[in-house]
């Protein structure tokens, strides 16, 4: 016997409230659990955020499925037959959902192999940006101009992660070939020492003058190299150029190209 319409609506409303509470509770438990794991197991913040986001999304899908099944049962629809036919229906849908399967498989291996984490700066195809969310179906990165890019995982055929390990700050200085090389090298070394002293937390090694990188009848190129912590290489390169430029400005006889 079917229940009255008003009672069914009340039960549906209560079921939805329980769903919302369970979803909020699960999210809080996941967040708290990963905070403890990160503290005890020395897990990187990016890795913890990645797994936390994935588990939260999966939990939401499961709870949403249970909500739908419960609501169907409340209105008198037998879900056992629907679930029994899910295998046959899933096979039929599978032929039309190969892209989705490919997304999930690719996303699984991205997570398994730890190719990227939330917060990493990456290049995927023609898009570069910071990973904001990594799921089994979609990877979301935010470009440097603020644009949010949604990339199906199956489209990630190649990936460059710029946030793993130390980075390299490289500066090439082109000067007139008639300039005094010894004086020029000493000037650049003084500039490098200045930059190193002002950036002890950002520089791992150097900056060092490697020497003449290129030479022709009119110009020679002197290369400077430093190892920096991740994300600081661009800033260090700019500081090296400024310091060298200031030093050169005190030597008017030196013709500086760049």
Tab-separated table of C-alpha atoms in Angstrom:
chain	number	residue	atom	x	y	z
A	1	UNK	CA	0.000	0.000	0.000
A	2	UNK	CA	1.403	3.346	-1.060
A	3	UNK	CA	1.766	5.975	1.589
A	4	UNK	CA	-0.082	9.261	1.318
A	5	UNK	CA	1.476	11.952	-0.815
A	6	UNK	CA	2.154	14.347	2.055
A	7	UNK	CA	3.845	11.674	4.136
A	8	UNK	CA	5.998	10.647	1.197
A	9	UNK	CA	7.072	14.260	0.663
A	10	UNK	CA	7.943	14.518	4.356
A	11	UNK	CA	10.038	11.365	4.166
A	12	UNK	CA	11.770	12.624	1.019
A	13	UNK	CA	12.547	15.913	2.733
A	14	UNK	CA	13.941	14.144	5.808
A	15	UNK	CA	15.983	11.836	3.592
A	16	UNK	CA	17.456	14.830	1.799
A	17	UNK	CA	18.323	16.482	5.126
A	18	UNK	CA	20.098	13.290	6.226
A	19	UNK	CA	21.968	13.259	2.897
A	20	UNK	CA	23.142	16.867	3.390
A	21	UNK	CA	24.265	16.134	6.959
A	22	UNK	CA	26.083	12.948	5.926
A	23	UNK	CA	27.814	14.791	3.085
A	24	UNK	CA	28.945	17.596	5.404
A	25	UNK	CA	30.062	15.103	8.062
A	26	UNK	CA	31.997	13.022	5.523
A	27	UNK	CA	33.715	16.137	4.183
A	28	UNK	CA	34.714	17.187	7.702
A	29	UNK	CA	35.968	13.710	8.580
A	30	UNK	CA	38.034	13.521	5.395
A	31	UNK	CA	39.541	16.948	6.000
A	32	UNK	CA	40.370	16.129	9.631
A	33	UNK	CA	41.746	12.704	8.734
A	34	UNK	CA	44.086	14.027	6.091
A	35	UNK	CA	45.269	16.802	8.385
A	36	UNK	CA	46.327	14.117	10.904
A	37	UNK	CA	47.914	11.946	8.206
A	38	UNK	CA	49.874	14.902	6.855
A	39	UNK	CA	51.092	15.701	10.377
A	40	UNK	CA	52.068	12.144	11.333
A	41	UNK	CA	53.264	10.727	8.020
A	42	UNK	CA	55.016	13.819	6.645
A	43	UNK	CA	52.787	13.857	3.547
A	44	UNK	CA	53.259	16.888	1.310
A	45	UNK	CA	50.430	19.469	1.440
A	46	UNK	CA	49.799	19.143	-2.307
A	47	UNK	CA	49.521	15.359	-2.122
A	48	UNK	CA	47.176	15.546	0.854
A	49	UNK	CA	44.934	18.073	-0.929
A	50	UNK	CA	44.876	15.898	-4.053
A	51	UNK	CA	43.786	12.724	-2.251
A	52	UNK	CA	41.384	14.650	-0.044
A	53	UNK	CA	39.674	16.181	-3.084
A	54	UNK	CA	39.438	12.808	-4.822
A	55	UNK	CA	37.967	10.981	-1.821
A	56	UNK	CA	35.513	13.822	-1.162
A	57	UNK	CA	34.252	13.679	-4.763
A	58	UNK	CA	33.938	9.895	-4.685
A	59	UNK	CA	32.066	10.049	-1.368
A	60	UNK	CA	29.660	12.627	-2.787
A	61	UNK	CA	28.931	10.378	-5.778
A	62	UNK	CA	28.207	7.401	-3.524
A	63	UNK	CA	25.941	9.414	-1.217
A	64	UNK	CA	24.092	10.894	-4.202
A	65	UNK	CA	23.512	7.373	-5.577
A	66	UNK	CA	22.153	6.200	-2.217
A	67	UNK	CA	19.887	9.257	-2.061
A	68	UNK	CA	18.406	8.496	-5.473
A	69	UNK	CA	17.825	4.834	-4.601
A	70	UNK	CA	16.161	5.784	-1.306
A	71	UNK	CA	13.883	8.343	-2.949
A	72	UNK	CA	12.802	5.825	-5.581
A	73	UNK	CA	11.928	3.332	-2.863
A	74	UNK	CA	9.886	5.940	-1.015
A	75	UNK	CA	7.642	6.516	-4.026
A	76	UNK	CA	7.070	2.790	-4.443
A	77	UNK	CA	9.531	1.992	-7.233
A	78	UNK	CA	11.318	-1.334	-6.779
A	79	UNK	CA	15.003	-0.602	-7.143
A	80	UNK	CA	16.094	-4.249	-7.025
A	81	UNK	CA	14.999	-4.763	-10.611
A	82	UNK	CA	16.726	-1.548	-11.652
A	83	UNK	CA	19.959	-2.553	-9.931
A	84	UNK	CA	19.756	-6.065	-11.401
A	85	UNK	CA	19.484	-4.591	-14.875
A	86	UNK	CA	22.323	-2.165	-14.256
A	87	UNK	CA	24.857	-4.674	-15.536
A	88	UNK	CA	23.138	-5.053	-18.908
A	89	UNK	CA	22.426	-1.345	-19.138
A	90	UNK	CA	25.985	-0.554	-18.108
A	91	UNK	CA	27.323	-2.720	-20.908
A	92	UNK	CA	25.168	-0.901	-23.436
A	93	UNK	CA	26.112	2.495	-22.081
A	94	UNK	CA	29.781	1.500	-21.947
A	95	UNK	CA	30.059	1.412	-25.725
A	96	UNK	CA	28.937	5.030	-25.817
A	97	UNK	CA	30.994	6.096	-22.815
A	98	UNK	CA	34.471	5.071	-23.860
A	99	UNK	CA	35.694	8.627	-23.319
A	100	UNK	CA	34.498	8.540	-19.709
A	101	UNK	CA	36.232	5.218	-19.104
A	102	UNK	CA	39.412	6.616	-20.640
A	103	UNK	CA	39.164	9.674	-18.363
A	104	UNK	CA	38.859	7.501	-15.257
A	105	UNK	CA	41.693	5.143	-16.225
A	106	UNK	CA	44.031	8.032	-17.057
A	107	UNK	CA	43.080	9.856	-13.843
A	108	UNK	CA	43.779	6.720	-11.831
A	109	UNK	CA	47.315	6.407	-13.209
A	110	UNK	CA	47.980	10.129	-12.775
A	111	UNK	CA	47.234	9.634	-9.076
A	112	UNK	CA	49.008	6.283	-8.775
A	113	UNK	CA	52.217	7.563	-10.362
A	114	UNK	CA	52.038	10.921	-8.531
A	115	UNK	CA	52.617	12.834	-11.742
A	116	UNK	CA	51.014	15.985	-10.320
A	117	UNK	CA	49.425	17.272	-7.139
A	118	UNK	CA	47.138	20.135	-6.195
A	119	UNK	CA	49.234	23.311	-6.115
A	120	UNK	CA	51.777	22.160	-8.722
A	121	UNK	CA	52.605	24.457	-11.625
A	122	UNK	CA	52.257	22.358	-14.786
A	123	UNK	CA	52.061	22.525	-18.559
A	124	UNK	CA	49.501	20.248	-20.219
A	125	UNK	CA	49.417	20.609	-23.989
A	126	UNK	CA	49.024	24.323	-24.704
A	127	UNK	CA	47.828	25.163	-21.174
A	128	UNK	CA	50.032	26.200	-18.258
A	129	UNK	CA	48.889	26.940	-14.733
A	130	UNK	CA	48.486	25.793	-11.144
A	131	UNK	CA	46.544	22.572	-10.451
A	132	UNK	CA	43.424	23.439	-8.440
A	133	UNK	CA	41.677	20.076	-8.580
A	134	UNK	CA	42.614	16.581	-9.700
A	135	UNK	CA	39.825	14.059	-10.150
A	136	UNK	CA	39.343	10.723	-11.840
A	137	UNK	CA	37.515	12.408	-14.730
A	138	UNK	CA	38.779	15.981	-14.977
A	139	UNK	CA	41.873	17.966	-14.071
A	140	UNK	CA	41.354	21.671	-13.369
A	141	UNK	CA	44.220	24.151	-13.683
A	142	UNK	CA	44.207	27.937	-13.338
A	143	UNK	CA	46.293	29.886	-15.828
A	144	UNK	CA	48.493	32.800	-14.818
A	145	UNK	CA	45.888	35.207	-16.235
A	146	UNK	CA	43.240	33.716	-13.927
A	147	UNK	CA	41.532	31.557	-16.558
A	148	UNK	CA	40.258	28.221	-15.250
A	149	UNK	CA	40.927	25.316	-17.629
A	150	UNK	CA	38.898	22.083	-17.376
A	151	UNK	CA	40.866	19.265	-19.009
A	152	UNK	CA	39.415	15.771	-19.513
A	153	UNK	CA	42.047	13.344	-18.279
A	154	UNK	CA	42.071	11.428	-21.553
A	155	UNK	CA	43.488	14.529	-23.254
A	156	UNK	CA	46.562	14.530	-21.011
A	157	UNK	CA	48.938	12.770	-23.367
A	158	UNK	CA	51.994	14.694	-22.154
A	159	UNK	CA	52.599	16.664	-18.983
A	160	UNK	CA	55.408	18.891	-17.731
A	161	UNK	CA	55.537	19.463	-13.969
A	162	UNK	CA	57.537	22.579	-13.089
A	163	UNK	CA	57.146	22.069	-9.333
A	164	UNK	CA	59.333	19.049	-8.700
A	165	UNK	CA	62.834	19.583	-7.324
A	166	UNK	CA	65.103	22.604	-7.536
A	167	UNK	CA	64.877	24.946	-10.506
A	168	UNK	CA	67.485	26.735	-12.594
A	169	UNK	CA	67.899	30.475	-12.959
A	170	UNK	CA	69.868	31.194	-16.126
A	171	UNK	CA	70.934	34.594	-17.423
A	172	UNK	CA	72.921	35.318	-20.596
A	173	UNK	CA	74.624	38.713	-20.788
A	174	UNK	CA	75.712	39.932	-24.222
A	175	UNK	CA	78.456	42.571	-24.336
A	176	UNK	CA	80.770	44.091	-26.912
A	177	UNK	CA	83.589	41.706	-27.788
A	178	UNK	CA	86.131	44.491	-27.261
A	179	UNK	CA	85.259	44.792	-23.545
A	180	UNK	CA	87.776	43.727	-20.909
A	181	UNK	CA	86.723	40.131	-20.142
A	182	UNK	CA	88.469	39.932	-16.748
A	183	UNK	CA	86.931	43.212	-15.591
A	184	UNK	CA	83.553	42.149	-16.900
A	185	UNK	CA	83.722	38.782	-15.129
A	186	UNK	CA	84.698	40.452	-11.845
A	187	UNK	CA	81.803	42.905	-12.178
A	188	UNK	CA	79.285	40.101	-12.772
A	189	UNK	CA	80.679	38.059	-9.865
A	190	UNK	CA	80.195	41.060	-7.563
A	191	UNK	CA	76.578	41.315	-8.756
A	192	UNK	CA	76.083	37.575	-8.146
A	193	UNK	CA	77.398	37.838	-4.594
A	194	UNK	CA	74.988	40.712	-3.968
A	195	UNK	CA	72.006	38.710	-5.210
A	196	UNK	CA	73.075	35.636	-3.228
A	197	UNK	CA	73.381	37.618	0.006
A	198	UNK	CA	69.902	39.098	-0.454
A	199	UNK	CA	68.193	35.787	-1.258
A	200	UNK	CA	69.623	33.148	1.072
A	201	UNK	CA	66.252	31.402	1.464
A	202	UNK	CA	65.530	31.265	-2.278
A	203	UNK	CA	68.931	30.289	-3.695
A	204	UNK	CA	70.286	26.750	-3.274
A	205	UNK	CA	73.548	27.288	-5.146
A	206	UNK	CA	75.208	30.224	-6.884
A	207	UNK	CA	74.720	32.406	-8.806
A	208	UNK	CA	77.969	31.499	-10.558
A	209	UNK	CA	79.621	32.902	-13.669
A	210	UNK	CA	80.085	29.956	-16.031
A	211	UNK	CA	82.120	31.958	-18.539
A	212	UNK	CA	81.806	32.864	-22.194
A	213	UNK	CA	78.913	30.965	-23.766
A	214	UNK	CA	79.118	32.453	-27.292
A	215	UNK	CA	81.586	34.615	-29.160
A	216	UNK	CA	81.748	36.316	-32.557
A	217	UNK	CA	83.423	39.351	-34.117
A	218	UNK	CA	81.081	41.868	-32.479
A	219	UNK	CA	79.627	40.315	-29.321
A	220	UNK	CA	80.279	37.768	-26.603
A	221	UNK	CA	77.777	36.164	-24.280
A	222	UNK	CA	78.600	35.463	-20.632
A	223	UNK	CA	76.359	32.957	-18.850
A	224	UNK	CA	75.304	33.085	-15.180
A	225	UNK	CA	73.629	30.113	-13.497
A	226	UNK	CA	71.967	29.553	-10.110
A	227	UNK	CA	69.923	26.791	-8.499
A	228	UNK	CA	66.804	28.036	-6.721
A	229	UNK	CA	63.900	26.673	-4.737
A	230	UNK	CA	60.865	25.909	-6.830
A	231	UNK	CA	58.973	28.928	-8.136
A	232	UNK	CA	61.730	31.455	-7.386
A	233	UNK	CA	63.785	31.071	-10.555
A	234	UNK	CA	62.096	33.913	-12.448
A	235	UNK	CA	62.506	36.343	-9.567
A	236	UNK	CA	66.209	35.468	-9.146
A	237	UNK	CA	66.851	35.888	-12.880
A	238	UNK	CA	65.345	39.373	-12.766
A	239	UNK	CA	67.426	40.323	-9.738
A	240	UNK	CA	70.614	39.083	-11.406
A	241	UNK	CA	69.927	41.204	-14.493
A	242	UNK	CA	69.221	44.296	-12.392
A	243	UNK	CA	72.365	43.842	-10.286
A	244	UNK	CA	74.541	43.339	-13.375
A	245	UNK	CA	72.957	46.307	-15.118
A	246	UNK	CA	73.721	48.559	-12.144
A	247	UNK	CA	77.304	47.373	-12.075
A	248	UNK	CA	77.706	47.945	-15.792
A	249	UNK	CA	76.221	51.407	-15.519
A	250	UNK	CA	79.267	52.344	-13.471
A	251	UNK	CA	81.462	51.279	-16.394
A	252	UNK	CA	80.466	53.528	-19.324
A	253	UNK	CA	83.076	51.951	-21.611
A	254	UNK	CA	81.141	48.677	-21.603
A	255	UNK	CA	78.637	48.283	-24.415
A	256	UNK	CA	75.807	46.158	-23.008
A	257	UNK	CA	73.497	44.380	-25.447
A	258	UNK	CA	71.184	42.701	-22.891
